[in-house]
Amino acid sequence: MTDSAAPRGSRPEPFAATGSGEPGGGDAPVEPGAAPRHARPAGDPADDGPPARRSSFLRETAIIVVSALVLSLLIKTFLVQAFFIPSESMEDTLLVGDRVMVSRLVPGAFDVHHGDIVVFKDPGGWLPPPAEQDDGPLAEGVRAALTFIGLLPQDTGEHLIKRVIGLPGDHVVCCDAEGRVSVNDEPLDEESYIKPGSIPSQDPFDRTVPADMLFVMGDNRQDSQDSRYNTGKPGGGYVPMGNVVGTAFVKVWPLSRFELLRNPGDVFADVPDAAP
């Protein structure tokens, strides 16, 4: 005896193969030897399953990574770039190990102003030769690549960071009867940014800034090799405007020192324009 039987007196219906592979599936019978209707030819991409999905995932991941790298490079080239502080010359505004973000829109889209903190390429001889690092070619290559695209902060081995005191044409002098720096005969009250305990300058100077040049000083005046002390080097101690990478506008690391770097406009508010 079987679990099911045809009604007495009736002829059992022959089993018909259907496209669904089940009796009574509603599809037309499949001829003997023919492929089932839902079967796919060998090599059909849909039969590849997981390999096809893996290929698609890898392709999309590569597109995302390349796009991110290109975007990072464009941002570094045209908008902002990270730098770290290696020396004490800008204390207490910037400490050794601070990371700052620098706007690449200055100079260019925006002008350089008195009081700006600028990062610039060494005009020549301001910095000692960089110490050689022996981390191996692979590590050095990876670091250089990540720095180039802006994912690591720029090594300041060929860059300096100082504050702009004199613009092109300015007459910068130190010191007046009260020991202050003056610009175009206007004395500056620099207490808001120079390092506590420092004086505006321990050495006198009297300079007129050439066209397309900047006169810069560190905030730690007694420990800064700036425009005062590089007169015998290329540029005569001035910074060519073309060497300026940009202006620092925010400290981003360590987080405990996160702070916007605002221009001390009030210090220079009464400085007249340079004489033509």
mmCIF file of C-alpha atoms in Angstrom:
data_model
loop_
_atom_site.group_PDB
_atom_site.id
_atom_site.type_symbol
_atom_site.label_atom_id
_atom_site.label_comp_id
_atom_site.label_asym_id
_atom_site.label_seq_id
_atom_site.Cartn_x
_atom_site.Cartn_y
_atom_site.Cartn_z
ATOM 1 C CA MET A 1 0.000 0.000 0.000
ATOM 2 C CA THR A 2 1.176 3.459 -0.778
ATOM 3 C CA ASP A 3 0.531 6.747 0.999
ATOM 4 C CA SER A 4 -1.667 7.962 -1.887
ATOM 5 C CA ALA A 5 -3.746 6.278 -4.524
ATOM 6 C CA ALA A 6 -5.832 7.267 -7.478
ATOM 7 C CA PRO A 7 -9.640 7.049 -7.029
ATOM 8 C CA ARG A 8 -11.058 3.642 -7.799
ATOM 9 C CA GLY A 9 -11.991 3.333 -11.400
ATOM 10 C CA SER A 10 -9.917 6.274 -12.570
ATOM 11 C CA ARG A 11 -6.739 6.149 -14.590
ATOM 12 C CA PRO A 12 -3.739 7.574 -12.817
ATOM 13 C CA GLU A 13 -2.314 10.637 -14.524
ATOM 14 C CA PRO A 14 1.227 10.127 -15.738
ATOM 15 C CA PHE A 15 3.872 12.168 -13.898
ATOM 16 C CA ALA A 16 4.956 15.091 -16.058
ATOM 17 C CA ALA A 17 8.262 16.850 -15.523
ATOM 18 C CA THR A 18 7.754 20.582 -15.295
ATOM 19 C CA GLY A 19 10.023 23.548 -15.495
ATOM 20 C CA SER A 20 9.746 23.985 -11.737
ATOM 21 C CA GLY A 21 10.820 20.422 -11.087
ATOM 22 C CA GLU A 22 7.654 19.658 -9.098
ATOM 23 C CA PRO A 23 4.406 17.946 -10.097
ATOM 24 C CA GLY A 24 1.626 20.284 -11.017
ATOM 25 C CA GLY A 25 3.929 23.268 -11.188
ATOM 26 C CA GLY A 26 1.849 24.751 -13.990
ATOM 27 C CA ASP A 27 4.698 24.914 -16.521
ATOM 28 C CA ALA A 28 4.646 23.122 -19.834
ATOM 29 C CA PRO A 29 6.297 19.699 -19.855
ATOM 30 C CA VAL A 30 9.961 19.584 -20.740
ATOM 31 C CA GLU A 31 11.004 17.402 -23.609
ATOM 32 C CA PRO A 32 13.233 14.479 -22.677
ATOM 33 C CA GLY A 33 16.896 15.469 -22.912
ATOM 34 C CA ALA A 34 16.145 19.218 -22.916
ATOM 35 C CA ALA A 35 17.549 21.483 -20.267
ATOM 36 C CA PRO A 36 15.068 22.548 -17.575
ATOM 37 C CA ARG A 37 13.533 25.909 -18.316
ATOM 38 C CA HIS A 38 15.132 27.548 -15.273
ATOM 39 C CA ALA A 39 18.545 26.076 -15.928
ATOM 40 C CA ARG A 40 21.296 28.531 -17.095
ATOM 41 C CA PRO A 41 23.964 27.850 -19.657
ATOM 42 C CA ALA A 42 27.371 27.009 -18.257
ATOM 43 C CA GLY A 43 29.471 30.113 -17.743
ATOM 44 C CA ASP A 44 26.476 32.401 -17.108
ATOM 45 C CA PRO A 45 27.675 35.176 -14.683
ATOM 46 C CA ALA A 46 24.732 34.451 -12.415
ATOM 47 C CA ASP A 47 26.152 30.965 -11.842
ATOM 48 C CA ASP A 48 29.391 32.441 -10.561
ATOM 49 C CA GLY A 49 27.731 33.577 -7.323
ATOM 50 C CA PRO A 50 30.262 34.505 -4.639
ATOM 51 C CA PRO A 51 33.236 35.126 -7.022
ATOM 52 C CA ALA A 52 31.216 37.716 -8.946
ATOM 53 C CA ARG A 53 30.194 39.411 -5.726
ATOM 54 C CA ARG A 54 33.787 39.436 -4.514
ATOM 55 C CA SER A 55 34.953 41.004 -7.761
ATOM 56 C CA SER A 56 32.283 43.706 -7.504
ATOM 57 C CA PHE A 57 33.210 44.384 -3.869
ATOM 58 C CA LEU A 58 36.911 44.705 -4.677
ATOM 59 C CA ARG A 59 36.172 47.018 -7.600
ATOM 60 C CA GLU A 60 33.965 49.277 -5.486
ATOM 61 C CA THR A 61 36.539 49.302 -2.668
ATOM 62 C CA ALA A 62 39.299 50.284 -5.094
ATOM 63 C CA ILE A 63 37.145 53.120 -6.470
ATOM 64 C CA ILE A 64 36.452 54.422 -2.948
ATOM 65 C CA VAL A 65 40.119 54.247 -1.909
ATOM 66 C CA VAL A 66 41.381 55.950 -5.070
ATOM 67 C CA SER A 67 38.704 58.653 -4.788
ATOM 68 C CA ALA A 68 39.641 59.275 -1.142
ATOM 69 C CA LEU A 69 43.331 59.566 -2.030
ATOM 70 C CA VAL A 70 42.645 61.955 -4.902
ATOM 71 C CA LEU A 71 40.374 64.075 -2.678
ATOM 72 C CA SER A 72 43.015 64.128 0.064
ATOM 73 C CA LEU A 73 45.670 65.216 -2.431
ATOM 74 C CA LEU A 74 43.439 67.972 -3.815
ATOM 75 C CA ILE A 75 42.653 69.223 -0.310
ATOM 76 C CA LYS A 76 46.351 69.261 0.600
ATOM 77 C CA THR A 77 47.304 70.999 -2.631
ATOM 78 C CA PHE A 78 44.625 73.688 -2.703
ATOM 79 C CA LEU A 79 42.987 73.990 0.729
ATOM 80 C CA VAL A 80 44.701 72.784 3.923
ATOM 81 C CA GLN A 81 47.796 70.884 4.990
ATOM 82 C CA ALA A 82 48.936 69.500 8.335
ATOM 83 C CA PHE A 83 52.271 70.422 9.948
ATOM 84 C CA PHE A 84 53.869 69.603 13.277
ATOM 85 C CA ILE A 85 55.982 71.903 15.429
ATOM 86 C CA PRO A 86 59.567 70.675 16.016
ATOM 87 C CA SER A 87 61.098 73.554 18.008
ATOM 88 C CA GLU A 88 60.499 76.089 20.791
ATOM 89 C CA SER A 89 60.666 79.199 18.576
ATOM 90 C CA MET A 90 56.905 79.874 18.700
ATOM 91 C CA GLU A 91 56.314 79.204 22.408
ATOM 92 C CA ASP A 92 53.955 79.639 24.144
ATOM 93 C CA THR A 93 51.613 80.014 21.176
ATOM 94 C CA LEU A 94 52.841 76.701 19.743
ATOM 95 C CA LEU A 95 54.671 73.992 21.665
ATOM 96 C CA VAL A 96 56.945 71.227 20.441
ATOM 97 C CA GLY A 97 54.776 68.387 19.120
ATOM 98 C CA ASP A 98 51.704 70.510 18.374
ATOM 99 C CA ARG A 99 49.934 69.741 15.095
ATOM 100 C CA VAL A 100 48.513 72.669 13.164
ATOM 101 C CA MET A 101 46.372 72.981 10.066
ATOM 102 C CA VAL A 102 47.566 75.476 7.479
ATOM 103 C CA SER A 103 45.358 77.220 4.928
ATOM 104 C CA ARG A 104 46.792 77.000 1.416
ATOM 105 C CA LEU A 105 44.538 79.862 0.319
ATOM 106 C CA VAL A 106 47.105 82.351 1.662
ATOM 107 C CA PRO A 107 48.751 83.876 -0.242
ATOM 108 C CA GLY A 108 46.584 83.647 -3.311
ATOM 109 C CA ALA A 109 42.870 83.835 -2.674
ATOM 110 C CA PHE A 110 43.612 85.881 0.469
ATOM 111 C CA ASP A 111 46.423 88.259 1.420
ATOM 112 C CA VAL A 112 49.048 87.865 4.134
ATOM 113 C CA HIS A 113 48.446 90.236 7.061
ATOM 114 C CA HIS A 114 50.489 91.594 9.947
ATOM 115 C CA GLY A 115 50.335 89.096 12.803
ATOM 116 C CA ASP A 116 49.600 86.024 10.678
ATOM 117 C CA ILE A 117 51.420 82.818 11.617
ATOM 118 C CA VAL A 118 52.908 81.582 8.361
ATOM 119 C CA VAL A 119 54.570 78.349 7.311
ATOM 120 C CA PHE A 120 57.222 78.866 4.648
ATOM 121 C CA LYS A 121 59.966 76.986 2.884
ATOM 122 C CA ASP A 122 63.474 77.731 4.093
ATOM 123 C CA PRO A 123 64.774 80.627 1.942
ATOM 124 C CA GLY A 124 68.232 79.090 2.261
ATOM 125 C CA GLY A 125 70.388 78.240 5.275
ATOM 126 C CA TRP A 126 67.940 79.145 8.027
ATOM 127 C CA LEU A 127 67.708 75.486 9.071
ATOM 128 C CA PRO A 128 70.554 73.046 9.753
ATOM 129 C CA PRO A 129 70.809 70.005 7.461
ATOM 130 C CA PRO A 130 68.093 67.492 8.416
ATOM 131 C CA ALA A 131 69.197 64.480 10.450
ATOM 132 C CA GLU A 132 69.254 61.290 8.417
ATOM 133 C CA GLN A 133 66.657 58.656 9.308
ATOM 134 C CA ASP A 134 67.439 55.004 8.754
ATOM 135 C CA ASP A 135 63.995 53.386 8.892
ATOM 136 C CA GLY A 136 64.519 51.291 5.781
ATOM 137 C CA PRO A 137 63.428 52.026 2.220
ATOM 138 C CA LEU A 138 59.946 50.524 2.628
ATOM 139 C CA ALA A 139 59.030 52.524 5.748
ATOM 140 C CA GLU A 140 60.521 55.671 4.242
ATOM 141 C CA GLY A 141 58.565 55.167 1.018
ATOM 142 C CA VAL A 142 55.275 54.620 2.860
ATOM 143 C CA ARG A 143 55.850 57.700 5.040
ATOM 144 C CA ALA A 144 56.740 59.830 2.027
ATOM 145 C CA ALA A 145 53.648 58.657 0.149
ATOM 146 C CA LEU A 146 51.290 59.302 3.080
ATOM 147 C CA THR A 147 52.857 62.718 3.661
ATOM 148 C CA PHE A 148 52.567 63.587 -0.032
ATOM 149 C CA ILE A 149 48.833 62.899 -0.103
ATOM 150 C CA GLY A 150 48.315 64.679 3.213
ATOM 151 C CA LEU A 151 47.445 61.728 5.474
ATOM 152 C CA LEU A 152 50.527 62.399 7.616
ATOM 153 C CA PRO A 153 51.612 65.854 8.794
ATOM 154 C CA GLN A 154 54.320 67.504 6.765
ATOM 155 C CA ASP A 155 57.789 67.107 8.214
ATOM 156 C CA THR A 156 59.106 70.608 8.877
ATOM 157 C CA GLY A 157 62.634 69.581 7.861
ATOM 158 C CA GLU A 158 62.486 72.167 5.081
ATOM 159 C CA HIS A 159 59.786 74.441 6.516
ATOM 160 C CA LEU A 160 59.665 77.055 9.254
ATOM 161 C CA ILE A 161 56.801 78.699 11.093
ATOM 162 C CA LYS A 162 56.948 82.320 12.312
ATOM 163 C CA ARG A 163 54.773 85.377 12.809
ATOM 164 C CA VAL A 164 54.584 88.132 10.194
ATOM 165 C CA ILE A 165 55.788 91.448 11.612
ATOM 166 C CA GLY A 166 56.664 93.363 8.456
ATOM 167 C CA LEU A 167 54.945 93.375 5.051
ATOM 168 C CA PRO A 168 56.522 94.592 1.789
ATOM 169 C CA GLY A 169 57.660 98.203 2.143
ATOM 170 C CA ASP A 170 57.326 98.315 5.952
ATOM 171 C CA HIS A 171 59.970 99.997 8.088
ATOM 172 C CA VAL A 172 60.568 97.667 11.072
ATOM 173 C CA VAL A 173 62.662 98.957 13.972
ATOM 174 C CA CYS A 174 63.652 97.886 17.463
ATOM 175 C CA CYS A 175 63.814 99.148 19.995
ATOM 176 C CA ASP A 176 62.109 102.348 21.143
ATOM 177 C CA ALA A 177 62.585 103.914 24.581
ATOM 178 C CA GLU A 178 60.258 101.299 26.071
ATOM 179 C CA GLY A 179 61.962 98.388 24.326
ATOM 180 C CA ARG A 180 59.196 97.854 21.780
ATOM 181 C CA VAL A 181 59.229 96.912 18.101
ATOM 182 C CA SER A 182 57.706 99.537 15.825
ATOM 183 C CA VAL A 183 56.315 99.195 12.314
ATOM 184 C CA ASN A 184 56.154 102.357 10.198
ATOM 185 C CA ASP A 185 56.827 104.369 13.374
ATOM 186 C CA GLU A 186 53.929 102.763 15.252
ATOM 187 C CA PRO A 187 55.064 100.871 18.394
ATOM 188 C CA LEU A 188 53.571 97.438 18.992
ATOM 189 C CA ASP A 189 52.206 96.052 22.241
ATOM 190 C CA GLU A 190 53.013 92.358 21.695
ATOM 191 C CA GLU A 191 52.275 90.990 25.147
ATOM 192 C CA SER A 192 49.303 89.004 23.854
ATOM 193 C CA TYR A 193 51.481 86.560 21.915
ATOM 194 C CA ILE A 194 55.181 86.731 22.788
ATOM 195 C CA LYS A 195 56.347 84.198 25.365
ATOM 196 C CA PRO A 196 55.924 85.388 28.951
ATOM 197 C CA GLY A 197 59.259 86.619 30.237
ATOM 198 C CA SER A 198 60.529 87.409 26.724
ATOM 199 C CA ILE A 199 61.361 90.885 25.511
ATOM 200 C CA PRO A 200 60.542 92.112 21.988
ATOM 201 C CA SER A 201 64.190 91.773 20.939
ATOM 202 C CA GLN A 202 67.501 91.511 22.742
ATOM 203 C CA ASP A 203 69.265 92.933 19.673
ATOM 204 C CA PRO A 204 68.446 96.190 17.881
ATOM 205 C CA PHE A 205 67.559 96.275 14.187
ATOM 206 C CA ASP A 206 66.380 98.754 11.599
ATOM 207 C CA ARG A 207 65.051 97.174 8.410
ATOM 208 C CA THR A 208 62.927 98.150 5.423
ATOM 209 C CA VAL A 209 61.187 95.133 3.930
ATOM 210 C CA PRO A 210 61.799 94.741 0.171
ATOM 211 C CA ALA A 211 59.002 94.243 -2.342
ATOM 212 C CA ASP A 212 57.438 90.770 -2.345
ATOM 213 C CA MET A 213 59.152 89.890 0.936
ATOM 214 C CA LEU A 214 58.152 89.392 4.590
ATOM 215 C CA PHE A 215 59.914 90.159 7.869
ATOM 216 C CA VAL A 216 59.099 87.405 10.382
ATOM 217 C CA MET A 217 59.836 86.740 14.055
ATOM 218 C CA GLY A 218 59.170 83.896 16.477
ATOM 219 C CA ASP A 219 57.001 84.438 19.546
ATOM 220 C CA ASN A 220 59.811 83.077 21.725
ATOM 221 C CA ARG A 221 62.025 86.043 20.875
ATOM 222 C CA GLN A 222 65.104 84.889 22.772
ATOM 223 C CA ASP A 223 65.084 81.459 21.095
ATOM 224 C CA SER A 224 64.136 82.083 17.471
ATOM 225 C CA GLN A 225 66.421 82.171 14.447
ATOM 226 C CA ASP A 226 64.242 84.514 12.412
ATOM 227 C CA SER A 227 64.616 87.517 10.097
ATOM 228 C CA ARG A 228 66.868 89.269 12.624
ATOM 229 C CA TYR A 229 69.623 86.670 12.364
ATOM 230 C CA ASN A 230 69.700 85.532 8.735
ATOM 231 C CA THR A 231 70.772 88.715 7.006
ATOM 232 C CA GLY A 232 73.822 87.099 5.406
ATOM 233 C CA LYS A 233 71.831 84.279 3.796
ATOM 234 C CA PRO A 234 69.745 84.083 0.607
ATOM 235 C CA GLY A 235 66.976 86.683 0.784
ATOM 236 C CA GLY A 236 68.864 88.780 3.339
ATOM 237 C CA GLY A 237 66.786 87.470 6.233
ATOM 238 C CA TYR A 238 63.480 88.137 4.487
ATOM 239 C CA VAL A 239 60.994 85.502 3.353
ATOM 240 C CA PRO A 240 60.003 85.604 -0.330
ATOM 241 C CA MET A 241 56.244 85.642 -0.704
ATOM 242 C CA GLY A 242 56.557 82.702 -3.090
ATOM 243 C CA ASN A 243 58.013 80.576 -0.271
ATOM 244 C CA VAL A 244 54.912 80.950 1.877
ATOM 245 C CA VAL A 245 52.955 77.693 2.080
ATOM 246 C CA GLY A 246 50.032 79.176 4.004
ATOM 247 C CA THR A 247 48.795 80.486 7.354
ATOM 248 C CA ALA A 248 48.249 78.331 10.435
ATOM 249 C CA PHE A 249 44.675 78.722 11.628
ATOM 250 C CA VAL A 250 44.054 75.955 14.175
ATOM 251 C CA LYS A 251 45.871 73.649 16.564
ATOM 252 C CA VAL A 252 44.398 70.165 16.221
ATOM 253 C CA TRP A 253 46.682 67.976 18.348
ATOM 254 C CA PRO A 254 46.985 67.187 21.148
ATOM 255 C CA LEU A 255 43.262 67.514 21.728
ATOM 256 C CA SER A 256 43.851 69.185 25.088
ATOM 257 C CA ARG A 257 45.426 72.095 23.172
ATOM 258 C CA PHE A 258 42.833 72.371 20.417
ATOM 259 C CA GLU A 259 42.466 76.081 19.670
ATOM 260 C CA LEU A 260 41.835 78.475 16.819
ATOM 261 C CA LEU A 261 44.875 80.599 15.975
ATOM 262 C CA ARG A 262 43.358 84.032 15.628
ATOM 263 C CA ASN A 263 45.176 86.971 14.097
ATOM 264 C CA PRO A 264 45.994 89.564 16.803
ATOM 265 C CA GLY A 265 44.578 92.362 14.696
ATOM 266 C CA ASP A 266 44.357 94.820 17.570
ATOM 267 C CA VAL A 267 48.170 94.798 17.952
ATOM 268 C CA PHE A 268 48.599 96.122 14.409
ATOM 269 C CA ALA A 269 45.375 98.111 14.148
ATOM 270 C CA ASP A 270 47.153 101.493 14.225
ATOM 271 C CA VAL A 271 50.029 100.565 11.937
ATOM 272 C CA PRO A 272 49.845 102.813 8.851
ATOM 273 C CA ASP A 273 50.434 101.525 5.363
ATOM 274 C CA ALA A 274 53.998 101.499 4.148
ATOM 275 C CA ALA A 275 55.181 104.644 2.403
ATOM 276 C CA PRO A 276 55.039 104.290 -1.374
#
